[in-house]
Coordinates of C-alpha atoms in Angstrom, one line a residue:
X1 CA -9.0 64.1 0.8
X2 CA -9.0 67.2 2.8
X3 CA -11.6 66.0 5.2
X4 CA -9.2 62.2 5.6
X5 CA -6.2 64.7 6.2
X6 CA -7.6 66.9 8.8
X7 CA -9.0 63.7 10.5
X8 CA -5.8 62.3 10.6
X9 CA -4.4 65.5 12.0
X10 CA -6.9 65.5 14.9
X11 CA -6.1 61.6 15.3
X12 CA -2.4 62.2 15.7
X13 CA -2.9 65.1 17.9
X14 CA -5.1 63.2 20.6
X15 CA -2.7 60.3 20.6
X16 CA 0.2 62.3 21.4
X17 CA -1.3 64.9 23.7
X18 CA 0.1 65.5 27.0
X19 CA -3.0 65.6 28.8
X20 CA -5.5 63.1 27.1
X21 CA -9.2 62.5 28.1
X22 CA -9.7 59.8 30.5
X23 CA -12.2 58.0 31.7
X24 CA -13.2 56.2 34.9
X25 CA -15.8 53.6 36.0
X26 CA -18.3 55.2 38.3
X27 CA -17.7 53.8 41.8
X28 CA -20.8 55.9 43.7
X29 CA -22.6 52.8 44.6
X30 CA -19.7 51.5 46.5
X31 CA -19.8 54.4 48.6
X32 CA -23.3 55.4 48.8
X33 CA -25.0 56.4 52.1
X34 CA -27.6 53.8 53.4
X35 CA -29.1 55.8 55.7
X36 CA -31.2 59.2 55.6
X37 CA -29.4 62.3 56.4
X38 CA -31.8 65.4 57.3
X39 CA -30.0 67.8 54.6
X40 CA -30.0 65.3 51.8
X41 CA -31.9 66.8 48.8
X42 CA -32.3 65.7 45.1
X43 CA -33.3 67.9 42.4
X44 CA -35.0 66.1 39.5
X45 CA -36.6 67.1 35.9
X46 CA -39.7 65.2 35.1
X47 CA -41.3 66.1 31.8
X48 CA -43.1 63.5 31.1
X49 CA -46.5 62.6 32.9
X50 CA -45.4 64.1 36.1
X51 CA -48.5 63.9 37.8
X52 CA -48.2 59.9 37.1
X53 CA -44.7 59.6 38.5
X54 CA -45.4 61.9 41.4
X55 CA -48.7 59.5 42.2
X56 CA -46.4 57.1 42.8
X57 CA -44.1 58.8 45.2
X58 CA -46.7 60.2 47.3
X59 CA -49.4 57.5 47.4
X60 CA -50.2 53.9 47.9
X61 CA -52.1 51.4 46.0
X62 CA -52.7 47.3 46.7
X63 CA -50.4 46.5 44.1
X64 CA -47.6 49.0 42.2
X65 CA -46.0 49.0 38.9
X66 CA -42.9 46.6 38.7
X67 CA -40.0 45.5 36.2
X68 CA -41.3 41.9 36.6
X69 CA -42.7 40.0 33.7
X70 CA -46.3 40.5 34.7
X71 CA -46.0 44.2 35.4
X72 CA -46.5 44.4 38.9
X73 CA -45.8 44.0 42.7
X74 CA -47.4 43.7 46.0
X75 CA -47.7 46.9 47.7
X76 CA -49.9 47.7 50.1
X77 CA -51.4 44.5 49.8
X78 CA -49.1 41.4 50.3
X79 CA -51.3 38.4 48.8
X80 CA -54.4 38.1 46.9
X81 CA -56.7 35.3 45.1
X82 CA -59.0 34.9 42.4
X83 CA -61.9 33.5 43.9
X84 CA -63.8 33.1 40.6
X85 CA -63.8 35.3 37.5
X86 CA -65.9 37.8 39.4
X87 CA -64.3 37.9 42.6
X88 CA -61.0 38.8 44.1
X89 CA -59.5 38.6 47.4
X90 CA -56.5 41.0 49.0
X91 CA -54.8 40.5 51.9
X92 CA -53.6 43.8 53.4
X93 CA -50.1 44.8 55.3
X94 CA -50.5 45.6 58.9
X95 CA -47.4 47.5 59.1
X96 CA -49.1 50.5 56.8
X97 CA -50.0 54.1 58.0
X98 CA -51.2 57.2 56.3
X99 CA -48.7 60.0 56.5
X100 CA -50.8 61.8 59.1
X101 CA -50.3 58.7 61.2
X102 CA -53.8 57.5 60.9
X103 CA -54.5 53.9 60.4
X104 CA -54.5 52.0 57.0
X105 CA -57.0 49.1 57.0
X106 CA -59.8 47.5 55.2
X107 CA -62.1 50.2 56.1
X108 CA -59.9 52.6 54.3
X109 CA -59.5 50.9 51.2
X110 CA -63.6 50.1 51.2
X111 CA -64.4 54.1 51.8
X112 CA -61.8 54.6 49.0
X113 CA -63.1 52.6 46.5
X114 CA -66.7 54.2 46.9
X115 CA -65.4 57.5 46.0
X116 CA -63.6 55.8 43.4
X117 CA -66.5 54.4 42.0
X118 CA -68.4 57.5 41.7
X119 CA -65.8 59.1 40.0
X120 CA -63.4 56.8 38.3
X121 CA -61.1 57.0 35.4
X122 CA -62.2 56.5 31.9
X123 CA -59.2 55.5 29.8
X124 CA -59.7 51.7 30.4
X125 CA -63.1 49.6 31.6
X126 CA -62.6 49.8 35.2
X127 CA -65.5 52.0 35.7
X128 CA -67.8 49.3 33.7
X129 CA -66.1 46.1 35.2
X130 CA -65.9 47.0 39.0
X131 CA -69.2 46.3 41.1
X132 CA -68.3 47.2 44.8
X133 CA -65.9 46.4 47.1
X134 CA -66.3 44.6 50.8
X135 CA -64.7 44.2 54.0
X136 CA -63.9 40.7 55.4
X137 CA -62.1 41.3 57.9
X138 CA -59.6 44.3 59.4
X139 CA -56.9 43.5 57.1
X140 CA -59.0 41.4 54.3
X141 CA -61.1 43.0 51.3
X142 CA -62.9 41.7 48.7
X143 CA -63.4 43.2 45.2
X144 CA -66.6 42.1 43.1
X145 CA -66.7 42.5 39.4
X146 CA -69.7 42.9 37.2
X147 CA -68.2 41.2 34.0
X148 CA -64.7 39.7 33.7
X149 CA -62.2 41.8 33.7
X150 CA -58.2 40.8 33.0
X151 CA -56.7 44.1 33.5
X152 CA -57.9 44.4 37.1
X153 CA -54.5 44.1 38.5
X154 CA -53.0 46.1 36.2
X155 CA -55.6 49.0 36.7
X156 CA -55.2 48.6 40.6
X157 CA -51.8 50.1 40.3
X158 CA -53.3 53.5 39.5
X159 CA -56.2 53.2 41.9
X160 CA -54.8 55.4 45.1
X161 CA -55.8 55.8 48.3
X162 CA -56.1 58.8 50.5
X163 CA -57.2 59.9 54.1
X164 CA -60.8 60.9 55.1
X165 CA -59.5 64.6 55.3
X166 CA -58.4 64.4 51.7
X167 CA -62.2 63.5 50.7
X168 CA -63.4 66.5 52.9
X169 CA -61.6 68.8 50.2
X170 CA -61.2 67.0 47.0
X171 CA -62.3 63.9 45.5
X172 CA -62.2 61.4 42.4
X173 CA -64.2 62.6 39.3
X174 CA -64.6 60.9 36.1
X175 CA -61.5 62.0 34.1
X176 CA -59.2 60.9 31.3
X177 CA -56.3 60.7 33.7
X178 CA -55.7 58.9 36.9
X179 CA -57.0 60.5 40.3
X180 CA -54.4 63.4 40.7
X181 CA -53.5 65.2 44.5
X182 CA -54.9 68.7 43.9
X183 CA -52.5 70.3 46.7
X184 CA -50.3 69.6 49.2
X185 CA -51.0 67.5 52.6
X186 CA -50.7 64.4 54.7
X187 CA -52.9 62.5 52.5
X188 CA -51.1 59.7 51.1
X189 CA -49.1 56.6 52.2
X190 CA -46.1 56.7 50.3
X191 CA -42.5 57.3 50.7
X192 CA -43.0 61.1 50.4
X193 CA -45.2 63.6 51.3
X194 CA -46.4 66.4 49.0
X195 CA -45.4 69.7 50.7
X196 CA -45.4 72.2 47.8
X197 CA -47.1 72.2 44.6
X198 CA -49.6 70.5 42.8
X199 CA -49.9 68.1 40.0
X200 CA -52.9 66.9 37.8
X201 CA -53.6 65.2 34.4
X202 CA -53.5 68.7 32.9
X203 CA -52.1 71.3 35.2
X204 CA -49.2 71.1 37.6
X205 CA -46.9 73.6 39.3
X206 CA -43.5 74.4 37.5
X207 CA -41.9 73.1 41.0
X208 CA -43.0 70.4 43.2
X209 CA -41.7 69.6 46.8
X210 CA -41.4 66.4 48.2
X211 CA -40.3 65.5 51.6
X212 CA -39.7 61.9 53.4
X213 CA -42.7 60.1 55.2
X214 CA -41.6 59.4 58.6
X215 CA -44.5 56.5 58.7
X216 CA -43.2 55.1 55.8
X217 CA -43.2 51.0 56.2
X218 CA -40.1 50.2 53.8
X219 CA -37.3 49.8 56.3
X220 CA -34.6 52.6 55.8
X221 CA -36.6 54.0 52.9
X222 CA -36.5 56.7 51.2
X223 CA -32.9 57.4 51.6
X224 CA -32.8 60.9 50.6
X225 CA -35.1 63.5 52.7
X226 CA -36.2 66.3 50.3
X227 CA -37.0 65.9 46.6
X228 CA -37.5 69.2 44.4
X229 CA -39.0 68.5 41.1
X230 CA -39.5 70.5 37.9
X231 CA -42.2 69.9 35.2
X232 CA -41.0 72.6 32.8
X233 CA -37.6 73.5 31.4
X234 CA -36.1 74.3 27.9
X235 CA -33.4 71.7 26.8
X236 CA -30.9 74.3 27.5
X237 CA -31.8 74.9 30.9
X238 CA -31.7 71.1 31.6
X239 CA -28.0 70.8 30.1
X240 CA -26.6 73.7 31.8
X241 CA -28.1 73.1 35.2
X242 CA -26.6 69.5 34.9
X243 CA -23.5 69.8 33.0
X244 CA -21.9 72.8 34.0
X245 CA -23.0 73.6 37.3
X246 CA -23.5 71.7 40.7
X247 CA -26.7 71.7 42.9
X248 CA -29.2 72.6 40.5
X249 CA -30.3 69.8 39.0
X250 CA -29.3 65.8 39.8
X251 CA -31.3 63.5 37.7
X252 CA -33.0 64.3 34.3
X253 CA -34.0 63.1 30.9
X254 CA -31.9 64.2 28.2
X255 CA -32.1 64.5 24.5
X256 CA -30.1 61.7 22.7
X257 CA -28.0 64.0 21.2
X258 CA -26.9 65.7 24.4
X259 CA -25.0 62.5 25.2
X260 CA -21.7 64.0 24.5
X261 CA -21.9 67.0 26.8
X262 CA -23.2 64.7 29.9
X263 CA -20.3 62.3 29.3
X264 CA -17.4 65.4 29.3
X265 CA -19.3 67.0 32.3
X266 CA -17.1 67.6 35.6
X267 CA -20.7 67.1 37.5
X268 CA -22.6 64.7 35.6
X269 CA -22.8 61.1 34.3
X270 CA -24.8 59.4 31.7
X271 CA -27.1 56.4 32.6
X272 CA -29.0 54.5 29.6
X273 CA -31.5 51.9 30.4
X274 CA -34.1 49.7 28.6
X275 CA -37.5 51.0 28.5
X276 CA -41.3 49.8 27.7
X277 CA -42.3 53.0 26.7
X278 CA -42.3 55.0 23.2
X279 CA -42.7 58.1 21.5
X280 CA -46.1 58.1 20.7
X281 CA -46.9 60.1 17.5
X282 CA -50.6 60.7 16.9
X283 CA -52.4 61.4 13.2
X284 CA -55.3 63.7 13.7
X285 CA -58.0 62.1 11.7
X286 CA -60.8 64.4 13.5
X287 CA -59.5 67.3 11.6
X288 CA -61.7 68.3 9.0
X289 CA -60.7 67.6 5.5
X290 CA -57.8 65.8 6.7
X291 CA -55.5 64.1 3.9
X292 CA -54.7 61.7 6.5
X293 CA -58.0 60.4 6.5
X294 CA -56.9 58.7 3.5
X295 CA -55.0 55.2 4.7
X296 CA -52.8 55.1 1.8
X297 CA -51.1 58.4 2.7
X298 CA -51.1 57.0 6.4
X299 CA -49.1 53.8 5.1
X300 CA -46.9 55.5 2.9
X301 CA -45.8 58.2 5.8
X302 CA -44.9 55.3 7.9
X303 CA -43.2 53.7 4.8
X304 CA -41.2 56.7 4.5
X305 CA -39.7 56.5 7.7
X306 CA -35.9 54.7 7.5
X307 CA -35.9 53.5 11.4
X308 CA -32.7 52.2 10.8
X309 CA -31.0 55.7 9.7
X310 CA -33.2 57.1 12.4
X311 CA -31.9 55.2 15.2
X312 CA -28.3 55.8 13.8
X313 CA -28.3 59.3 13.2
X314 CA -31.2 60.7 15.7
X315 CA -31.8 58.2 18.6
X316 CA -27.4 57.7 18.5
X317 CA -27.8 54.1 18.4
X318 CA -30.0 54.4 22.0
X319 CA -33.0 52.5 20.3
X320 CA -34.4 49.6 18.1
X321 CA -36.6 49.1 15.5
X322 CA -40.3 48.5 16.2
X323 CA -42.9 47.2 13.5
X324 CA -46.0 48.3 15.7
X325 CA -47.0 51.3 17.9
X326 CA -46.3 49.4 21.3
X327 CA -42.6 49.3 22.6
X328 CA -40.6 45.8 20.9
X329 CA -39.0 45.7 24.4
X330 CA -42.1 45.2 26.1
X331 CA -43.0 41.2 27.1
X332 CA -46.7 41.5 25.1
X333 CA -45.0 42.8 21.8
X334 CA -41.6 41.4 21.8
X335 CA -42.1 38.3 20.0
X336 CA -44.1 39.5 17.3
X337 CA -42.1 42.5 16.7
X338 CA -39.0 40.2 16.1
X339 CA -41.2 38.4 13.7
X340 CA -42.2 41.5 11.3
X341 CA -38.6 43.1 12.0
X342 CA -37.8 43.0 8.3
X343 CA -41.2 43.5 6.9
X344 CA -41.2 44.6 3.2
X345 CA -42.3 48.1 2.7
X346 CA -46.1 48.6 1.0
X347 CA -44.9 50.9 -1.6
X348 CA -41.9 51.6 -4.0
X349 CA -40.0 54.8 -3.7
X350 CA -41.5 56.2 -6.7
X351 CA -45.4 55.5 -5.0
X352 CA -44.0 57.2 -2.2
X353 CA -43.0 60.1 -3.8
X354 CA -46.2 60.1 -5.8
X355 CA -48.6 59.6 -2.6
X356 CA -46.7 62.4 -0.4
X357 CA -45.4 64.9 -2.4
X358 CA -46.8 68.2 -1.8
X359 CA -47.7 67.1 1.7
X360 CA -48.1 69.9 4.6
X361 CA -48.3 68.9 8.3
X362 CA -48.5 70.4 11.3
X363 CA -47.0 69.3 14.5
X364 CA -47.4 69.5 18.0
X365 CA -44.5 68.7 20.2
X366 CA -42.3 69.5 23.4
X367 CA -38.9 71.0 22.4
X368 CA -37.3 68.1 24.1
X369 CA -38.7 66.0 21.1
X370 CA -37.4 68.6 18.3
X371 CA -34.1 66.2 18.1
X372 CA -36.6 63.3 17.0
X373 CA -39.0 65.6 14.9
X374 CA -35.8 67.1 12.6
X375 CA -34.9 63.6 12.0
X376 CA -38.1 63.0 10.9
X377 CA -38.4 66.1 8.9
X378 CA -35.5 65.4 7.1
X379 CA -36.4 61.7 5.9
X380 CA -39.9 63.1 4.9
X381 CA -38.5 66.0 2.9
X382 CA -37.2 63.5 0.2
X383 CA -40.7 62.6 -0.4
X384 CA -42.0 66.4 -0.7
X385 CA -43.5 66.8 2.5
X386 CA -43.0 69.7 5.0
X387 CA -43.7 70.0 8.8
X388 CA -44.6 73.2 10.2
X389 CA -43.9 73.3 14.3
X390 CA -46.0 74.1 17.6
X391 CA -43.3 73.8 19.9
X392 CA -43.9 74.1 23.7
X393 CA -41.5 73.0 27.0
X394 CA -44.7 72.3 28.9
X395 CA -46.3 68.8 28.3
X396 CA -49.5 69.8 29.5
X397 CA -49.8 72.2 26.5
X398 CA -49.3 69.0 24.2
X399 CA -51.8 66.9 26.1
X400 CA -54.7 69.9 26.5
X401 CA -54.5 69.5 22.5
X402 CA -55.1 66.0 22.3
X403 CA -57.7 66.0 25.1
X404 CA -59.8 69.0 23.8
X405 CA -59.4 67.8 20.1
X406 CA -62.9 66.4 19.7
X407 CA -64.7 69.3 20.8
X408 CA -62.3 71.7 19.2
X409 CA -61.4 70.4 16.1
X410 CA -57.8 71.6 16.4
X411 CA -56.0 71.8 12.8
X412 CA -52.9 69.9 13.9
X413 CA -51.9 66.5 11.9
X414 CA -49.1 65.0 13.8
X415 CA -48.5 65.1 18.0
X416 CA -45.9 63.5 20.0
X417 CA -45.5 62.9 23.5
X418 CA -43.6 60.4 25.7
X419 CA -46.1 57.3 26.6
X420 CA -44.6 55.6 29.3
X421 CA -45.7 51.9 30.3
X422 CA -48.1 53.0 33.1
X423 CA -49.5 49.5 33.9
X424 CA -47.5 46.9 32.4
X425 CA -50.5 45.8 29.8
X426 CA -50.6 46.4 26.0
X427 CA -53.3 49.0 26.9
X428 CA -50.7 51.4 27.1
X429 CA -50.2 51.9 23.9
X430 CA -53.6 50.8 22.4
X431 CA -56.0 53.1 24.5
X432 CA -55.0 55.8 22.1
X433 CA -57.0 54.0 19.5
X434 CA -60.1 53.8 21.7
X435 CA -62.3 57.0 21.1
X436 CA -63.8 56.6 24.4
X437 CA -60.8 57.2 26.5
X438 CA -60.2 60.9 25.3
X439 CA -56.7 59.9 24.2
X440 CA -57.7 58.8 20.9
X441 CA -57.6 61.1 17.5
X442 CA -59.1 58.5 15.5
X443 CA -62.6 58.3 14.0
X444 CA -64.7 55.5 15.4
X445 CA -63.6 52.3 14.4
X446 CA -66.3 49.0 15.2
X447 CA -63.7 46.4 15.1
X448 CA -61.0 48.0 17.5
X449 CA -64.1 48.6 19.7
X450 CA -65.2 45.1 19.4
X451 CA -61.4 43.3 19.9
X452 CA -60.7 45.9 22.6
X453 CA -63.6 44.7 24.7
X454 CA -62.3 41.2 24.2
X455 CA -59.1 42.2 25.3
X456 CA -60.1 43.5 28.7
X457 CA -61.6 40.4 29.8
X458 CA -58.7 38.4 29.0
X459 CA -56.1 37.1 31.4
X460 CA -52.9 38.5 30.5
X461 CA -51.1 34.5 31.0
X462 CA -54.0 32.9 28.3
X463 CA -52.6 32.2 25.3
X464 CA -55.9 33.9 23.9
X465 CA -54.4 37.1 25.2
X466 CA -51.4 36.8 23.2
X467 CA -53.6 36.1 20.2
X468 CA -55.4 39.0 20.7
X469 CA -52.5 41.4 21.3
X470 CA -51.4 40.2 18.0
X471 CA -54.2 40.4 16.4
X472 CA -54.7 44.1 17.4
X473 CA -50.9 44.7 16.3
X474 CA -51.2 43.6 12.9
X475 CA -54.8 45.5 12.4
X476 CA -53.0 48.8 13.9
X477 CA -49.9 48.4 11.3
X478 CA -52.5 47.8 8.5
X479 CA -54.4 51.1 9.2
X480 CA -51.3 53.2 10.2
X481 CA -53.4 55.0 13.0
X482 CA -50.3 56.3 14.4
X483 CA -46.5 57.1 12.7
X484 CA -44.6 54.5 14.3
X485 CA -40.9 55.3 15.6
X486 CA -38.4 53.0 17.1
X487 CA -38.4 52.1 20.5
X488 CA -36.0 54.1 22.7
X489 CA -33.9 53.6 25.8
X490 CA -34.1 55.7 28.6
X491 CA -31.4 58.2 28.7
X492 CA -30.6 60.3 31.7
X493 CA -28.3 62.7 33.2
X494 CA -27.4 62.0 36.7
X495 CA -25.3 64.1 39.2
X496 CA -22.2 62.0 39.8
X497 CA -22.6 61.7 43.4
X498 CA -26.1 59.9 42.9
X499 CA -26.9 56.4 43.0
X500 CA -30.4 55.6 40.8
X501 CA -31.7 52.7 39.0
X502 CA -34.6 54.0 36.7
X503 CA -37.8 51.6 36.0
X504 CA -38.7 50.4 32.5
X505 CA -42.5 51.4 34.0
X506 CA -44.0 54.5 34.2
X507 CA -42.9 54.9 37.8
X508 CA -39.7 57.0 39.2
X509 CA -38.6 55.0 42.2
X510 CA -36.7 57.9 43.9
X511 CA -37.3 56.0 47.2
X512 CA -34.3 53.7 46.5
X513 CA -32.2 56.8 44.9
X514 CA -29.3 57.1 47.4
X515 CA -26.5 59.6 47.5
X516 CA -22.7 59.7 48.3
X517 CA -20.8 61.7 51.3
X518 CA -19.9 64.0 48.3
X519 CA -23.2 65.0 47.3
X520 CA -23.8 68.8 47.3
X521 CA -26.7 68.7 49.6
X522 CA -24.5 66.8 52.5
X523 CA -21.0 67.7 52.0
X524 CA -19.1 70.3 54.0
X525 CA -16.2 71.1 52.1
X526 CA -15.2 71.7 48.6
X527 CA -15.7 68.9 46.0
X528 CA -12.1 67.1 45.9
X529 CA -10.6 67.2 42.5
X530 CA -10.5 63.5 42.2
X531 CA -14.3 63.5 42.1
X532 CA -14.3 65.6 38.7
X533 CA -13.1 62.9 36.7
X534 CA -14.9 61.8 33.7
X535 CA -17.1 58.8 33.9
X536 CA -18.0 56.2 31.3
X537 CA -21.6 55.9 30.5
X538 CA -23.7 53.4 32.9
X539 CA -25.7 50.9 30.9
X540 CA -28.2 49.3 33.1
X541 CA -29.3 45.7 32.2
X542 CA -32.6 43.7 33.4
X543 CA -32.7 40.0 34.0

């Protein structure tokens, strides 16, 4: 009764307050600057896969990720043709130059593929499928495969091109991650030049500085001259820098439980967008004597998670239920996710307590995911499960625990990281169940190995492809190799004077970001008071 009375008093006080809080709709898009100004500058917090996101900013590829249904769009190539199951032709743009002004043509592509073939990434099957690349004429190349490979276009989104000067110092090498730019220089063909810092799969500087590429071929882009990227900040630093101050942070992923701080900020606004990514929670089956090797325990952990309550109380309604390890938003898992949305649990509440009581698990996570971990912890504690944490603000520390696990046999049980859709294909989730990729923490599974090699060959538009994906999703559900969480939205804090639409994919399209004349980097006077009003959250919708 006391609580009801107190709430009523607060409501009446708010209604009759002389200065009630009011919100307005964001109008920054209407006044955004449509040309690049030399002093323009954005500061961005990029905590997830920074090496991958930065590659898309500084490098060029034949095709790149896009939010289309096929997951990619033409980039340095403008057309392609599948000649037969083992042969693909690509026509190259004629208006592309590398950042040092040198020519980009068929010779450049052939030379880059020669380097790639000597040391390709190992998380897919491109290193076994790709044979060689030949020049047909100055702006046409032909890709030859050893075996049919339906993932070719998706993998081409990650094969970046470099100048000859880059290869005099660095090279591709067999790696669990995509090739990385190891130092600043005029090496790529993307919209931005890496001016300071570096980013590789397992190492990156805390600060990375980019500047606009004067030779970039997309007209009028990028709109912002300079971008400073921060890869390692605490939650408190992120929220303070973007919500309480101006000029310290412009774009940042935030924990969902910090939405209120952003909506009620004088300097920041909240943007929410759909995502094809997911929070991946690995179960360490490589750990000696792990209780998680028991399939029934893994299944019970998944059944113990009440996704509806997680969405309401932890994700703050910025997620949807996901029955499988792939995002239920992605085109390749959307239909089957709907079908199994209300799947019955495998165990009763009594059985869950019997199976899980006394289980103690060690969790490796970034601090920005602790709001999720606490929600999981609360739900599992009802069944007698205890979680102990190793927490870091640095993603590469988490990934190193994963990559080195086979060799060092770490004693963690659960490991969580943000897995974005980095090639528009279900492989972005399945590869964590593929021991040869290095991103896996499960034991060898002959069935999965056989089925994955079937998947590699299938074209994404075929009926067989859809059937194979569904088969793998149902199998992974039964084996419970990962702890499945809801499919979350992207939740960003933006400076009020920034216009930016995030991608559902693992790509930061900062070349499309714009600023208004009131942005701190170009404004000559103090910020007018009318720009300090509160904004309604922005919700991005895709067709």
